[in-house]
Each structure stands twice: as structure tokens, then as C-alpha cells.
Short mmCIF file of C-alpha atoms and ligand atoms in Angstrom, two decimals:
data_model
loop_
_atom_site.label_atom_id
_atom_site.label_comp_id
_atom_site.label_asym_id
_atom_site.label_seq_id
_atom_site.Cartn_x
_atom_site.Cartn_y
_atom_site.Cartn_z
CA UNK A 237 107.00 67.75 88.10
CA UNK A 238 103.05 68.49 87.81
CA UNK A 239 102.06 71.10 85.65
CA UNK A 240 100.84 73.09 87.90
CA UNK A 241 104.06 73.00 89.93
CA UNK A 242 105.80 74.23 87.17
CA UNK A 243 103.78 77.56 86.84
CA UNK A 244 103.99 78.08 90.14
CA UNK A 245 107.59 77.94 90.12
CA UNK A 246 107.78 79.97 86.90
CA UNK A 247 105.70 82.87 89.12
CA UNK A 248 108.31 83.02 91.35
CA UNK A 249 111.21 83.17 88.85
CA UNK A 250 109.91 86.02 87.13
CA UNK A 251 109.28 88.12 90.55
CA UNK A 252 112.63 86.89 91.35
CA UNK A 253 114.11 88.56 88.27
CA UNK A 254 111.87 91.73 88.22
CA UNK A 255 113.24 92.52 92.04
CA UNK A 256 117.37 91.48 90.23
CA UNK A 257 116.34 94.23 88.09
CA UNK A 258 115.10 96.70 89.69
CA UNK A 259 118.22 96.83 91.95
CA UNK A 260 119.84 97.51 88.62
CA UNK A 261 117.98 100.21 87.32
CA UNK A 262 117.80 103.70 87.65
CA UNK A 263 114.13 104.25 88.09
CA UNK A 264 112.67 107.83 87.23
CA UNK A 265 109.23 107.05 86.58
CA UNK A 266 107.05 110.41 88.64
CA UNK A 267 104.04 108.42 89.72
CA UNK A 268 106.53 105.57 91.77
CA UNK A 269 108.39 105.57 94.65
CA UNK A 270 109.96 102.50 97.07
CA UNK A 271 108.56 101.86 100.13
CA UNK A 272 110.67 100.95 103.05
CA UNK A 273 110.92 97.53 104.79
CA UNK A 274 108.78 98.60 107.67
CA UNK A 275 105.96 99.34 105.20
CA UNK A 276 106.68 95.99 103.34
CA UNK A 277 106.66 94.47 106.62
CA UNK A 278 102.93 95.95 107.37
CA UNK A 279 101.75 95.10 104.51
CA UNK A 280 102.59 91.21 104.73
CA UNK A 281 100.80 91.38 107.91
CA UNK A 282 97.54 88.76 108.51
CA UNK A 283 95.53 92.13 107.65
CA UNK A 284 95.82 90.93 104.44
CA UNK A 285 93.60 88.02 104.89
CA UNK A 286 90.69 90.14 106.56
CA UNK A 287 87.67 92.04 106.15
CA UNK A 288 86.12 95.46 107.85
CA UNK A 289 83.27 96.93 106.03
CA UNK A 290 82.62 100.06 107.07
CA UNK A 291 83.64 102.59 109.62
CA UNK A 292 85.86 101.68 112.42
CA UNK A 293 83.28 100.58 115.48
CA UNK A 294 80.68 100.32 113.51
CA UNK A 295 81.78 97.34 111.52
CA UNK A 296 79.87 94.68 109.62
CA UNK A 297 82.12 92.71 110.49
CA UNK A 298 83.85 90.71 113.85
CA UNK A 299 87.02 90.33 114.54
CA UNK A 300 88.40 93.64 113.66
CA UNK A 301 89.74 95.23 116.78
CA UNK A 302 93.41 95.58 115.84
CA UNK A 303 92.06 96.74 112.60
CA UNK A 304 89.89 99.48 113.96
CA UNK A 305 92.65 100.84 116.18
CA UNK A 306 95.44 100.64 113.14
CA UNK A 307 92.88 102.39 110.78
CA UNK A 308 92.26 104.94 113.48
CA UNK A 309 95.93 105.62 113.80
CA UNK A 310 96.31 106.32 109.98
CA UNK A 311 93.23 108.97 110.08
CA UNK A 312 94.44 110.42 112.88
CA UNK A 313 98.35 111.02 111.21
CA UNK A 314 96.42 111.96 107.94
CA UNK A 315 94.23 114.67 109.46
CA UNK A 316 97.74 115.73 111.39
CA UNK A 317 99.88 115.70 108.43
CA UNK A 318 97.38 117.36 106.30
CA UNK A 319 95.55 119.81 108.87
CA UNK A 320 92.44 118.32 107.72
CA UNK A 321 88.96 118.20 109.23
CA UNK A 322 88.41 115.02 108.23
CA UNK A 323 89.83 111.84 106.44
CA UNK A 324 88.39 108.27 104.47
CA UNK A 325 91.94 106.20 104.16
CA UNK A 326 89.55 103.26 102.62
CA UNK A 327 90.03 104.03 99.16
CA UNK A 328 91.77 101.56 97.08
CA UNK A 329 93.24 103.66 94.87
CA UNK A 330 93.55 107.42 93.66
CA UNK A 331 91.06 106.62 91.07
CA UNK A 332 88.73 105.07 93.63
CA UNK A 333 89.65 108.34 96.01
CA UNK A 334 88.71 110.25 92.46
CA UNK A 335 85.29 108.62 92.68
CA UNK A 336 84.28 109.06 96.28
CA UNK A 337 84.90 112.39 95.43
CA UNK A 338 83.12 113.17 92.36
CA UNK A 339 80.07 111.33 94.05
CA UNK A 340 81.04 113.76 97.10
CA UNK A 341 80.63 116.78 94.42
CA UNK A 342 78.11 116.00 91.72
CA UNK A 343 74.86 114.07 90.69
CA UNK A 344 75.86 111.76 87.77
CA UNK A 345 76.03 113.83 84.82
CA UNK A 346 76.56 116.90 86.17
CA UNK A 347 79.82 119.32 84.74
CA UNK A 348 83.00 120.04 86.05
CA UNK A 349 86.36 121.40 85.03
CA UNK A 350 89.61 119.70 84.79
CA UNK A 351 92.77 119.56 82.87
CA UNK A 352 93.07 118.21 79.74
CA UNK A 353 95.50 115.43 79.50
CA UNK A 354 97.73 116.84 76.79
CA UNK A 355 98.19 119.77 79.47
CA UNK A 356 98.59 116.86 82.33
CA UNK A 357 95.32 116.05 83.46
CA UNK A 358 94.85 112.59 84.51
CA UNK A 359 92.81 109.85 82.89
CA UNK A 360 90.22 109.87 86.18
CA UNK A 361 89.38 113.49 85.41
CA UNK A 362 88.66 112.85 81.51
CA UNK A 363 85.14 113.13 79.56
CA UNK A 364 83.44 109.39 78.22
CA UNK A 365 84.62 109.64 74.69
CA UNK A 366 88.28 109.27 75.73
CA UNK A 367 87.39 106.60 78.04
CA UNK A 368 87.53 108.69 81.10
CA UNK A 369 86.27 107.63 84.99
CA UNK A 370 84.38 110.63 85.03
CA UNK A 371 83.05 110.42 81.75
CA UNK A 372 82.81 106.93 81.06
CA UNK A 373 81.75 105.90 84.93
CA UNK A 374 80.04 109.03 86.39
CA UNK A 375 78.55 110.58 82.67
CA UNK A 376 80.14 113.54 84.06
CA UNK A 377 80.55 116.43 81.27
CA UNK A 378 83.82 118.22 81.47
CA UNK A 379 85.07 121.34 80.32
CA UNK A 380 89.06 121.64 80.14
CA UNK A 381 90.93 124.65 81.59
CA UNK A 382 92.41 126.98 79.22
CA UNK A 383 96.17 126.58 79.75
CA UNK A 384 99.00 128.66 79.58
CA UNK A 385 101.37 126.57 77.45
CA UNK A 386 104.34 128.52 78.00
CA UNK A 387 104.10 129.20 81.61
CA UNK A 388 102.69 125.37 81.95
CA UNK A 389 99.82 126.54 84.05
CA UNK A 390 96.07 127.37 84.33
CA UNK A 391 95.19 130.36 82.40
CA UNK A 392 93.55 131.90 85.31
CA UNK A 393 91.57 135.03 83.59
CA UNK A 394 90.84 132.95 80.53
CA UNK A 395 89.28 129.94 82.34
CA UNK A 396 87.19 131.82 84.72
CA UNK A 397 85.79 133.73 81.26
CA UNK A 398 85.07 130.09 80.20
CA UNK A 399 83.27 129.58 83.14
CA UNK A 400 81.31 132.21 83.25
CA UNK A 401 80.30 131.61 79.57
CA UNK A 402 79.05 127.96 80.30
CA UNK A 403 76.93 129.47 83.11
CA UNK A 404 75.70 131.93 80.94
CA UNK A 405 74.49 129.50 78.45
CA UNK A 406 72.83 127.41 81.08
CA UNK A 407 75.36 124.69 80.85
CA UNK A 408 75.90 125.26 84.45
CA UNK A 409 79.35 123.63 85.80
CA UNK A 410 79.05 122.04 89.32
CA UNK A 411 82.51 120.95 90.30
CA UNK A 412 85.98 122.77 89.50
CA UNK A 413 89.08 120.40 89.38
CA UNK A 414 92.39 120.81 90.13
CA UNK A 415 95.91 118.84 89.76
CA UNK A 416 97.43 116.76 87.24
CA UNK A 417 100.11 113.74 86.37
CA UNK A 418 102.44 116.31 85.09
CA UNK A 419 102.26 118.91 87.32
CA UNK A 420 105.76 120.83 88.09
CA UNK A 421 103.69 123.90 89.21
CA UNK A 422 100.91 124.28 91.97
CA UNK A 423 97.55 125.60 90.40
CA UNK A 424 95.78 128.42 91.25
CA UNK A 425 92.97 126.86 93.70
CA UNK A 426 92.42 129.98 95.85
CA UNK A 427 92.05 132.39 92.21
CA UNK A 428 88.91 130.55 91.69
CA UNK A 429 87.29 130.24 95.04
CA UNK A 430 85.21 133.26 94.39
CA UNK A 431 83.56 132.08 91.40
CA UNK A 432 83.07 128.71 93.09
CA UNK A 433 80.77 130.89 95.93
CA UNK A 434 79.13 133.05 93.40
CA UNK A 435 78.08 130.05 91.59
CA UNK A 436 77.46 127.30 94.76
CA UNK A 437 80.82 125.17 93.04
CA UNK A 438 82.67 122.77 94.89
CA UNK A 439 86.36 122.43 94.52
CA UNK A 440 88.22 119.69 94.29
CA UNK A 441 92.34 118.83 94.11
CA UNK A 442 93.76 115.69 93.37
CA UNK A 443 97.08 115.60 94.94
CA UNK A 444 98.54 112.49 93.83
CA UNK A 445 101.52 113.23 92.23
CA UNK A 446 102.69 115.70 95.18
CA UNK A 447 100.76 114.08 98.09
CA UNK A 448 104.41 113.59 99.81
CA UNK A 449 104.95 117.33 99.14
CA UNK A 450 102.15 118.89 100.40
CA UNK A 451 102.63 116.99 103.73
CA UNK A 452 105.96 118.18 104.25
CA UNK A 453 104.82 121.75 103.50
CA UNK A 454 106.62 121.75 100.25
CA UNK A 455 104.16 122.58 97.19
CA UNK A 456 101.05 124.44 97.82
CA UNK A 457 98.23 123.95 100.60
CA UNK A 458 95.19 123.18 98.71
CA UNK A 459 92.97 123.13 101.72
CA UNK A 460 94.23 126.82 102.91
CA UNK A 461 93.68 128.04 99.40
CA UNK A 462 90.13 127.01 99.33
CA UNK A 463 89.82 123.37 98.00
CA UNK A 464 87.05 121.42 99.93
CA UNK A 465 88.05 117.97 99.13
CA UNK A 466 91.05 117.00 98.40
CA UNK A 467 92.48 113.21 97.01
CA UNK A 468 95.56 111.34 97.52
CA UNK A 469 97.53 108.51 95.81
CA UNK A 470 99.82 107.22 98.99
CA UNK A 471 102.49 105.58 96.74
CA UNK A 472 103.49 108.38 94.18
CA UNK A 473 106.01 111.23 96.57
CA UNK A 474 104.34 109.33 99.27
CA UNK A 475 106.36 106.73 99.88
CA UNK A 476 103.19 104.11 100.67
CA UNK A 477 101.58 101.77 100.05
CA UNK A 478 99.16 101.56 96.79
CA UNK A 479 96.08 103.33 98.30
CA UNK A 480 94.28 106.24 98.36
CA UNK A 481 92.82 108.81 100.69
CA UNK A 482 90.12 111.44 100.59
CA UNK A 483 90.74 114.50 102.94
CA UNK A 484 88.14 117.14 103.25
CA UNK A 485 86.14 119.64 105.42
CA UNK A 486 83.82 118.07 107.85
CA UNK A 487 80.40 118.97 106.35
CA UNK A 488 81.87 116.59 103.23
CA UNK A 489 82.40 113.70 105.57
CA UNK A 490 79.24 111.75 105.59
CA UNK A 491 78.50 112.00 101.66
CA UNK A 492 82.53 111.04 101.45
CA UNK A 493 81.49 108.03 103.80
CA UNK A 494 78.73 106.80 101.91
CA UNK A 495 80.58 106.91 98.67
CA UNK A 496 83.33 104.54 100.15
CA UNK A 497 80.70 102.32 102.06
CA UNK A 498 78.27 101.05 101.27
CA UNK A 499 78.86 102.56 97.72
CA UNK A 500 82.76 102.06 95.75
CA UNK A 501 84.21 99.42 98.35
CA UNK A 502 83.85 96.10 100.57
CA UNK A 503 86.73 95.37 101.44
CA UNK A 504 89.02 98.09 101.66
CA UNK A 505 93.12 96.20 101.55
CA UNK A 506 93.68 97.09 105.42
CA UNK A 507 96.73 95.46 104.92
CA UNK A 508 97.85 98.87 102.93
CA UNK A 509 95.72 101.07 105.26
CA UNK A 510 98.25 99.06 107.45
CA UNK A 511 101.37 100.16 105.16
CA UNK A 512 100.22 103.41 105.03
CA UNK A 513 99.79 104.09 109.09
CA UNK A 514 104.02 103.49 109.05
CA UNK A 515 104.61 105.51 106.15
CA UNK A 516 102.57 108.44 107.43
CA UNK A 517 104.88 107.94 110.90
CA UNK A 518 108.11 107.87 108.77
CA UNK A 519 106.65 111.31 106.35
CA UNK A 520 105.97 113.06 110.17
CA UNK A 521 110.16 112.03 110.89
CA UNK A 522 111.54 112.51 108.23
CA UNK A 523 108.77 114.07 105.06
CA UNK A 524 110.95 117.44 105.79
CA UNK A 525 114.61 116.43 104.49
CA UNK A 526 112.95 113.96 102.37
CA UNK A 527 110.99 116.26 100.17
CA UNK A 528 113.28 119.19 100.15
CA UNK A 529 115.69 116.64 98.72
CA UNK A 530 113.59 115.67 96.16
CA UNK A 531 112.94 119.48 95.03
CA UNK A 532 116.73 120.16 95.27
CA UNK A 533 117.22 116.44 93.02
CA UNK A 534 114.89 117.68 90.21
CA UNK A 535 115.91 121.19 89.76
CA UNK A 536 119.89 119.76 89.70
CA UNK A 537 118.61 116.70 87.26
CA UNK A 538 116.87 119.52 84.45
CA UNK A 539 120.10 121.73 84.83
CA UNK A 540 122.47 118.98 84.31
CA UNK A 541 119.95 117.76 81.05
CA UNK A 542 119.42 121.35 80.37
CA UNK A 543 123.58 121.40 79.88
CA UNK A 544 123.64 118.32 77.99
CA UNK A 545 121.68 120.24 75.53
CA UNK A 546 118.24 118.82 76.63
CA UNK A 547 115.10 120.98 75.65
CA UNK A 548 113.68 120.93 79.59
CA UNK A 549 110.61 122.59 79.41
CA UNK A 550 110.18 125.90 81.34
CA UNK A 551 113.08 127.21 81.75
CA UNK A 552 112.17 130.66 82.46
CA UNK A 553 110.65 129.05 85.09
CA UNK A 554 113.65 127.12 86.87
CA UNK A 555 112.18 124.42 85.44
CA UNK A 556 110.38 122.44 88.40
CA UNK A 557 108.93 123.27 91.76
CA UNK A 558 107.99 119.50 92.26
CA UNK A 559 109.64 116.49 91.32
CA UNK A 560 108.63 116.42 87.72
CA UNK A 561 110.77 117.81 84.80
CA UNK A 562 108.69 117.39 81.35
CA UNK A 563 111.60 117.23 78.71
CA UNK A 564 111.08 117.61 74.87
CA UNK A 565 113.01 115.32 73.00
CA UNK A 566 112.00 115.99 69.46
CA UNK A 567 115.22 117.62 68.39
CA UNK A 568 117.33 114.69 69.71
CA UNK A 569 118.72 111.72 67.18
CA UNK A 570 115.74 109.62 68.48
CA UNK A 571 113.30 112.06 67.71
CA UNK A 572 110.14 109.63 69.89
CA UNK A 573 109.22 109.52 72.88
CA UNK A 574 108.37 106.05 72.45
CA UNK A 575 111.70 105.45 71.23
CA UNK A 576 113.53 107.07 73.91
CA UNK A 577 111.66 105.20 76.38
CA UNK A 578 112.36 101.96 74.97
CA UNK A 579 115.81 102.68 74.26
CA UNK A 580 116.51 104.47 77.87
CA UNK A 581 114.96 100.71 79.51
CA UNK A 582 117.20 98.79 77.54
CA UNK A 583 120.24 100.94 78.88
CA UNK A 584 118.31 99.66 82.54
CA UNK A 585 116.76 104.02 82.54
CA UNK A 586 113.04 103.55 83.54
CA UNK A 587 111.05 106.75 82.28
CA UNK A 588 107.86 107.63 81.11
CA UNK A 589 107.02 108.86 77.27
CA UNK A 590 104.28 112.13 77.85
CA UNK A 591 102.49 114.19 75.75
CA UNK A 592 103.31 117.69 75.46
CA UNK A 593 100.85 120.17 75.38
CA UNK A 594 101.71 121.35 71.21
CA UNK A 595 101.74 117.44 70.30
CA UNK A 596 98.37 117.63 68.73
CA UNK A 597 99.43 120.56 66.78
CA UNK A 598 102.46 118.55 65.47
CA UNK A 599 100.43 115.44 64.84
CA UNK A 600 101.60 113.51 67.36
CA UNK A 601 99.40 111.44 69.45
CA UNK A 602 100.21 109.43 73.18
CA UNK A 603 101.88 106.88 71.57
CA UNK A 604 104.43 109.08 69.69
CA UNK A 605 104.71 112.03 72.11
CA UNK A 606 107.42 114.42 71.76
CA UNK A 607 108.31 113.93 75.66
CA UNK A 608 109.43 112.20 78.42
CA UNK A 609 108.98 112.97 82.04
CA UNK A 610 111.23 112.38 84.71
CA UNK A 611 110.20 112.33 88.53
CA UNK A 612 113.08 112.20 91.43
CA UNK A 613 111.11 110.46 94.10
CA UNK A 614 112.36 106.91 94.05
CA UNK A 615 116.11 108.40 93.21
CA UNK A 616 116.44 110.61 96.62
CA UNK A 617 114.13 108.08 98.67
CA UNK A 618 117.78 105.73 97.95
CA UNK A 619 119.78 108.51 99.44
CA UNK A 620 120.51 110.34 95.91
CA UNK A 621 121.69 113.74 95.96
CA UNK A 622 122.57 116.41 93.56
CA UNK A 623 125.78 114.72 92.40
CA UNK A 624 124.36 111.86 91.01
CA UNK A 625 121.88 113.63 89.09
CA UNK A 626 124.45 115.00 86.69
CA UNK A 627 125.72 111.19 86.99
CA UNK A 628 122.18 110.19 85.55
CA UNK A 629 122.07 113.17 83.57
CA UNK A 630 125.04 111.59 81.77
CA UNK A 631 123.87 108.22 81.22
CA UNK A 632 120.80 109.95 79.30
CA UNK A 633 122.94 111.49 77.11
CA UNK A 634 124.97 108.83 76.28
CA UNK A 635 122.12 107.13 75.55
CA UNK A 636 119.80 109.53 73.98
CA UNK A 637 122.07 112.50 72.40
CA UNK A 638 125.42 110.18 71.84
CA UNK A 639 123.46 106.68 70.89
CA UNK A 640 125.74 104.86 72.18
CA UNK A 641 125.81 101.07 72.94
CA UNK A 642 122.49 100.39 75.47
CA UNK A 643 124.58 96.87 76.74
CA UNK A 644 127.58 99.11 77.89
CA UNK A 645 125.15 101.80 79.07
CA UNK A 646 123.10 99.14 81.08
CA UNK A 647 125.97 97.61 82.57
CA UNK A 648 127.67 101.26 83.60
CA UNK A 649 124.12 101.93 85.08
CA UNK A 650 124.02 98.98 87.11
CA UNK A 651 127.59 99.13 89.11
CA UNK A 652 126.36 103.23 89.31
CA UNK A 653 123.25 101.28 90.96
CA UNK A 654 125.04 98.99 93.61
CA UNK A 655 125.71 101.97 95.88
CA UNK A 656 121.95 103.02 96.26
CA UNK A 657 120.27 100.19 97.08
CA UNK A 658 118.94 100.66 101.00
CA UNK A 659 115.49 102.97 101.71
CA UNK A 660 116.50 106.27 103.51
CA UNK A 661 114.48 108.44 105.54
CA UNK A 662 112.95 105.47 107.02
CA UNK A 663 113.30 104.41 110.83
CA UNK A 664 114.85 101.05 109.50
CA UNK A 665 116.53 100.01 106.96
CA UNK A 666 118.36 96.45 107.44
CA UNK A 667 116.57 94.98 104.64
CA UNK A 668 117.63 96.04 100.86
CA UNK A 669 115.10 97.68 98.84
CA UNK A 670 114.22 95.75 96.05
CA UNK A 671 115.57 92.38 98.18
CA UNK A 672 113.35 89.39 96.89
CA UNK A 673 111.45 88.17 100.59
CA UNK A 674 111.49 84.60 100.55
CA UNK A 675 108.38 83.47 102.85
CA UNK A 676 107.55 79.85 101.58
C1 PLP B 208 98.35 108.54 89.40
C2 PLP B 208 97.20 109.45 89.36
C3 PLP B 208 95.93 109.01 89.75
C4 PLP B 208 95.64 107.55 89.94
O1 PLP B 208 96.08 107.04 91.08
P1 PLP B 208 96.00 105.47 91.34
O2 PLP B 208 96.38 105.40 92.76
O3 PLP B 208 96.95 104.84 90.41
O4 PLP B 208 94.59 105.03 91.10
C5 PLP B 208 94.91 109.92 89.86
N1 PLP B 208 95.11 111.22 89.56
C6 PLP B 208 96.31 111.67 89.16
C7 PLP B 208 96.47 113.12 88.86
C8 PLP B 208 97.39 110.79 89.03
O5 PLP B 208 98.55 111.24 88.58
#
């Protein structure tokens, strides 16, 4: 056999066994999800082989004309689904949608607001010096909000006193930013839309963590509450494609179009603008039940940790209003969130390690964090319900407070596994989630 052969072959062995695995794991990781069949179907489609600069109908381009009318369809269910004015489904990413909208907002090097990423602000929103896209890309300067550790939120009164301090000095802050990658609780956009008038701000929101929710009507309603641009990640509680989208009110839509051609993208995957079309259809049929699941799975998931003995943060708070729970693990027998991730994947338990917001203060840094977080999307999207999140509940424990055995933990895991393995809330389903599609 040729070398080369032999690679190839290997390729396909090791997606062969990733897909095995997956359909024996429990996977908790907040920023994933599953997409069903029809989406996979989509997004195998010949789209993938194609370009379409630009805006449908006025390609640069020939040969798009399935293309324009499939990209059409997914604005049109995005401006539906979000009651939006107007929406760019080119973006490749979240972090590309990030971009198009800081370019939307700002000059290069202009300052804006964001979360900090010990409070749950994502790596997009962060200043040069920690390598963030703002920073690092745009030169943006950003300020952090104060946050209110205990009630894991904004510190409303403090952060608009921060505000008008920077102003006061001359620093003057163009661009207020909202939303987070641990983000159980929805800001407090309309709170600041005053100041964002008195001082000619723009607002921003990136959604991408509770993109699914907001389109079932199930977190907050950032464009109601005064947010003029707002970004998604399709693939997160959107059950998508990877993609992005950038929704906003019309008299943002031509800088928003510029920024995503000619400016951030050529060719913009329509394959996933494709993907993302049927998953907006199956959010419209079924986003309801779906999300209100999810909500239902995360508060029953921190409860039944909460039980076990688990430090869930904000308690006082039920907890969650989304499907994150942010859980501190420092008084448990591993001690590390690295640890406990590690050990939880060897058991076949896929979470993330986090920082929480005192780890500074404790010396801890992102790759010893104190936490993990958990997200129920990918759980409920396989038809999970309350009762099995005390089941999962359980195999954390045993894992994490009882240390036992990760082999007989995995293996427990995986015949808990073998009844969840078909996409629900999906129009079809025939095909097994995480079945390995043989084409060749
Ligand atoms: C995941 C995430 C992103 C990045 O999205 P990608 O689609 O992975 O580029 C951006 N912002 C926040 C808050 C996120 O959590």
C-alpha cells in the first residue's frame, strides 16, 4: 500500500472512532450542540464546492441561482425568528459575526466595553495584550464592566459610573458590549440605553451562547431592550451549522454589508448558510419545547449536583436561567478544574474547565481554574429530560466526589448512552446522531 494510501486511510479511522465515541459519551460542553440529519444532509450538499461573493443578485459570481434563493430563505427565517430589521447570514463564524460588527460600531482603535473573561466574556471581546480579536485585530481599547460577583451579573450603577468617568477624562468609549461564554443570566441591555443616547454609543450583544434561546422567546430580547446589532453563533443552543449571523436595525445594514463583503469574507461556506436555512425551519417547529426543555434540564442538573454536595454557583439565584450551570469544584477531592476535566473524559463526561470570577484572587489562572461549566443543549437535543439529569448528576459524583474507577464509570456511561442516540425536535430523524456517513 502507497504511503499516501495509508494516511488517507488512517483519516478515516480516526473520524471513524471520534463518531464510536461520541455515541458513548455524555457530552455537556455549553458552546456544542448536534445537529440533525437534515442539517448534515444540507451541508454535504454540492454548495460546498461553490462560490457567491456578495449579496444575493448582485453576485460576482455565475452560477448561483439555487444559492441566492437558499440564502434568501435563511434571511428571511432569521429576520422572522428574531423580529429583526435586517440580517448578514455570511459570517463564518461568531468571531467573524464579532468583527463585522465591531467594524459596524467603531473606527479601529476606538473604546468599548465588554466583559472580562474571568466574569465570562469571550476571547473576541478581549483587549491586544491578552491576545484578543478586538484588541489584537481591531486595536480596539476596552474597558471591562464592573461585575457583581455574587449575583453573577453586570453591576449596573457601578459600570455606568465607570462610564461616565472615562468620558469625563476624554477617553471617550464608542461601543458598549454585551453577552458572554458563561452567561446563566441575561444582562441589562435596556439599563444602559440612555447613556448610550446621551453619549452617541452603539450597543452591541453577542448572543452566541443563547442564540437558540432568544429565538424561542426564552432568555431576554436584546433587540426590544435596545441593542442595535446583535451577533449569533448558529451551532451553540442553535442547533446549526458552524456559522454566524449578524442581526441588526436597518440603518446598520449597509456598513454590516461592507464589513462581510468586500471586507472579512470571499467565500462565505453556503453549504452551512445551507445547514442553517433547515435548522432555522426545525427552531420555528419545534425551538419552543426544545428550549424550555433545555431550561427545565439545567435547573434539574444544578439541583441534583447541588444535592450531591456540589458548590453550583448562585444558588440564591436558582442557579441558571439558560443552559449553563458554572460549578466550583475547589472543595472536591480533585481540587482542579483541569483535573476534573480530564478525569470526567476519561469516565467518557465531556465538560469544560472555566474560570471563576475570584480565581485571580486565589492564584489560579485558566489553566487551573477552580470550575467547570456544564451546558444542557446537546443532552435534551437527544431527548433528555429531567430524570436523567440526576442520572448524570450521579455519574459526576462517582467520579468527582467518590473517585471511583473512570473504566467502570466509562463503561456505566456508555450503556446509560445507548438509549439517547437519535436527534429530537427535528422533522427527521432515521439517521443516528453521531452515525459515521460512509460516502466513498
Ligand atoms: C463561542 C463564542 C463566540 C465564538 O463563536 P465561534 O462561532 O466559535 O467563532 C463568540 N462570542 C461568544 C460569547 C462565544 O461564547
Amino acid at each position: 500500500m502507497s504511503e499516501h494510501k495509508k494516511v488517507y486511510d488512517e483519516i478515516f479511522t480516526l473520524l471513524e472512532r471520534h463518531d464510536d465515541w461520541m455515541s458513548k459519551t455524555i457530552n455537556l460542553i455549553a458552546s456544542e450542540n448536534v445537529s440533525s440529519p437534515a442539517v448534515r444532509s444540507a451541508i454535504v450538499s454540492d454548495f460546498r464546492d461553490r462560490y457567491a461573493e456578495g449579496w444575493p443578485g448582485e453576485r460576482v459570481y455565475a452560477g448561483c441561482k439555487y444559492i441566492d434563493e437558499v440564502e434568501i430563505i435563511c434571511m428571511k427565517l432569521a429576520k422572522k425568528l428574531y423580529k429583526a430589521e435586517f440580517a448578514d447570514v455570511r459570517p463564518i463564524s461568531g468571531v467573524v459575526a464579532n468583527l463585522m460588527m465591531y467594524s459596524a460600531a467603531m473606527a479601529p482603535g476606538e473604546r468599548m466595553m465588554a466583559l472580562s473573561i474571568a466574569h465570562g466574556g469571550h476571547i473576541s471581546h478581549a483587549r491586544a495584550n491578552l491576545g484578543g480579536t478586538a484588541g489584537q485585530i481591531r486595536g480596539h481599547k476596552v474597558q471591562n464592566w464592573v461585575f457583581d460577583e455574587k449575583e453573577f451579573n453586570i453591576d449596573v450603577d457601578a459600570s455606568i459610573g465607570k462610564i461616565r468617568k472615562l468620558q469625563e477624562k476624554g477617553d471617550e468609549v464608542k461601543f458598549l458590549l454585551f453577552g458572554g461564554s458563561v452567561f446563566p443570566f441575561p444582562h441589562p441591555v435596556k439599563e444602559f440605553r440612555e447613556i448610550a443616547d446621551e453619549y452617541g454609543m452603539t450597543i452591541g450583544y453577542d448572543s452566541a451562547h443563547v442564540s437558540g434561546l432568544i429565538a424561542s422567546g426564552r432568555f431576554q430580547d436584546p433587540l426590544r431592550e435596545g441593542a442595535d446589532m446583535v451577533t449569533l453563533s448558529t451551532h451553540k443552543t442553535l442547533f446549526g451549522p458552524q456559522h454566524g449571523v449578524v442581526l441588526s436595525r436597518s440603518e446598520f445594514a449597509d456598513k454590516i454589508k461592507r464589513a462581510a463583503f468586500p471586507g472579512m469574507m470571499s467565500n462565505h461556506h453556503l453549504h452551512n448558510v445551507a445547514g442553517l436555512a433547515v435548522a432555522f425551519a426545525e427552531m420555528m417547529e419545534f425551538g419552543k419545547d426544545y428550549t424550555g426543555q433545555i431550561l427545565k434540564n439545567s435547573k434539574a442538573l444544578a439541583q441534583a449536583l447541588h444535592e450531591r454536595g456540589f458548590h453550583v454557583i448562585a444558588e440564591h439565584k436558582g442557579f441558571t436561567e439558560s443552559h449553563t450551570i458554572l460549578v466550583d469544584i475547589t472543595e472536591t477531592p480533585l481540587k482542579d478544574g483541569s483535573v476534573v476535566e480530564q478525569t470526567l473524559e476519561d469516565a467518557n463526561i465531556i465538560i469544560n474547565r472555566n474560570l471563576l470570577p475570584w480565581d485571580k484572587k486565589r492564584g489560579r489562572d485558566y489553566k487551573t481554574p477552580g470550575g467547570i461549566r456544564l451546558g444542557t443543549s446537546e443532552t435534551t437535543r437527544l431527548g433528555m429530560k429531567e430524570s436523567e439529569m440526576d442520572a448524570i448528576a450521579e455519574f459526576i459524583h462517582r467520579v468527582v466526589m467518590k473517585e471511583e474507577d473512570v473504566k467502570k464509570v466509562a463503561a456505566d456511561v456508555a450503556q446509560f448512552k445507548r438509549d439517547y442516540q437519535k436527534v429530537h425536535y427535528a422533522f427527521d430523524n432515521e439517521t443516528d446522531a453521531y452515525a459515521h456517513l460512509r460516502f466513498r
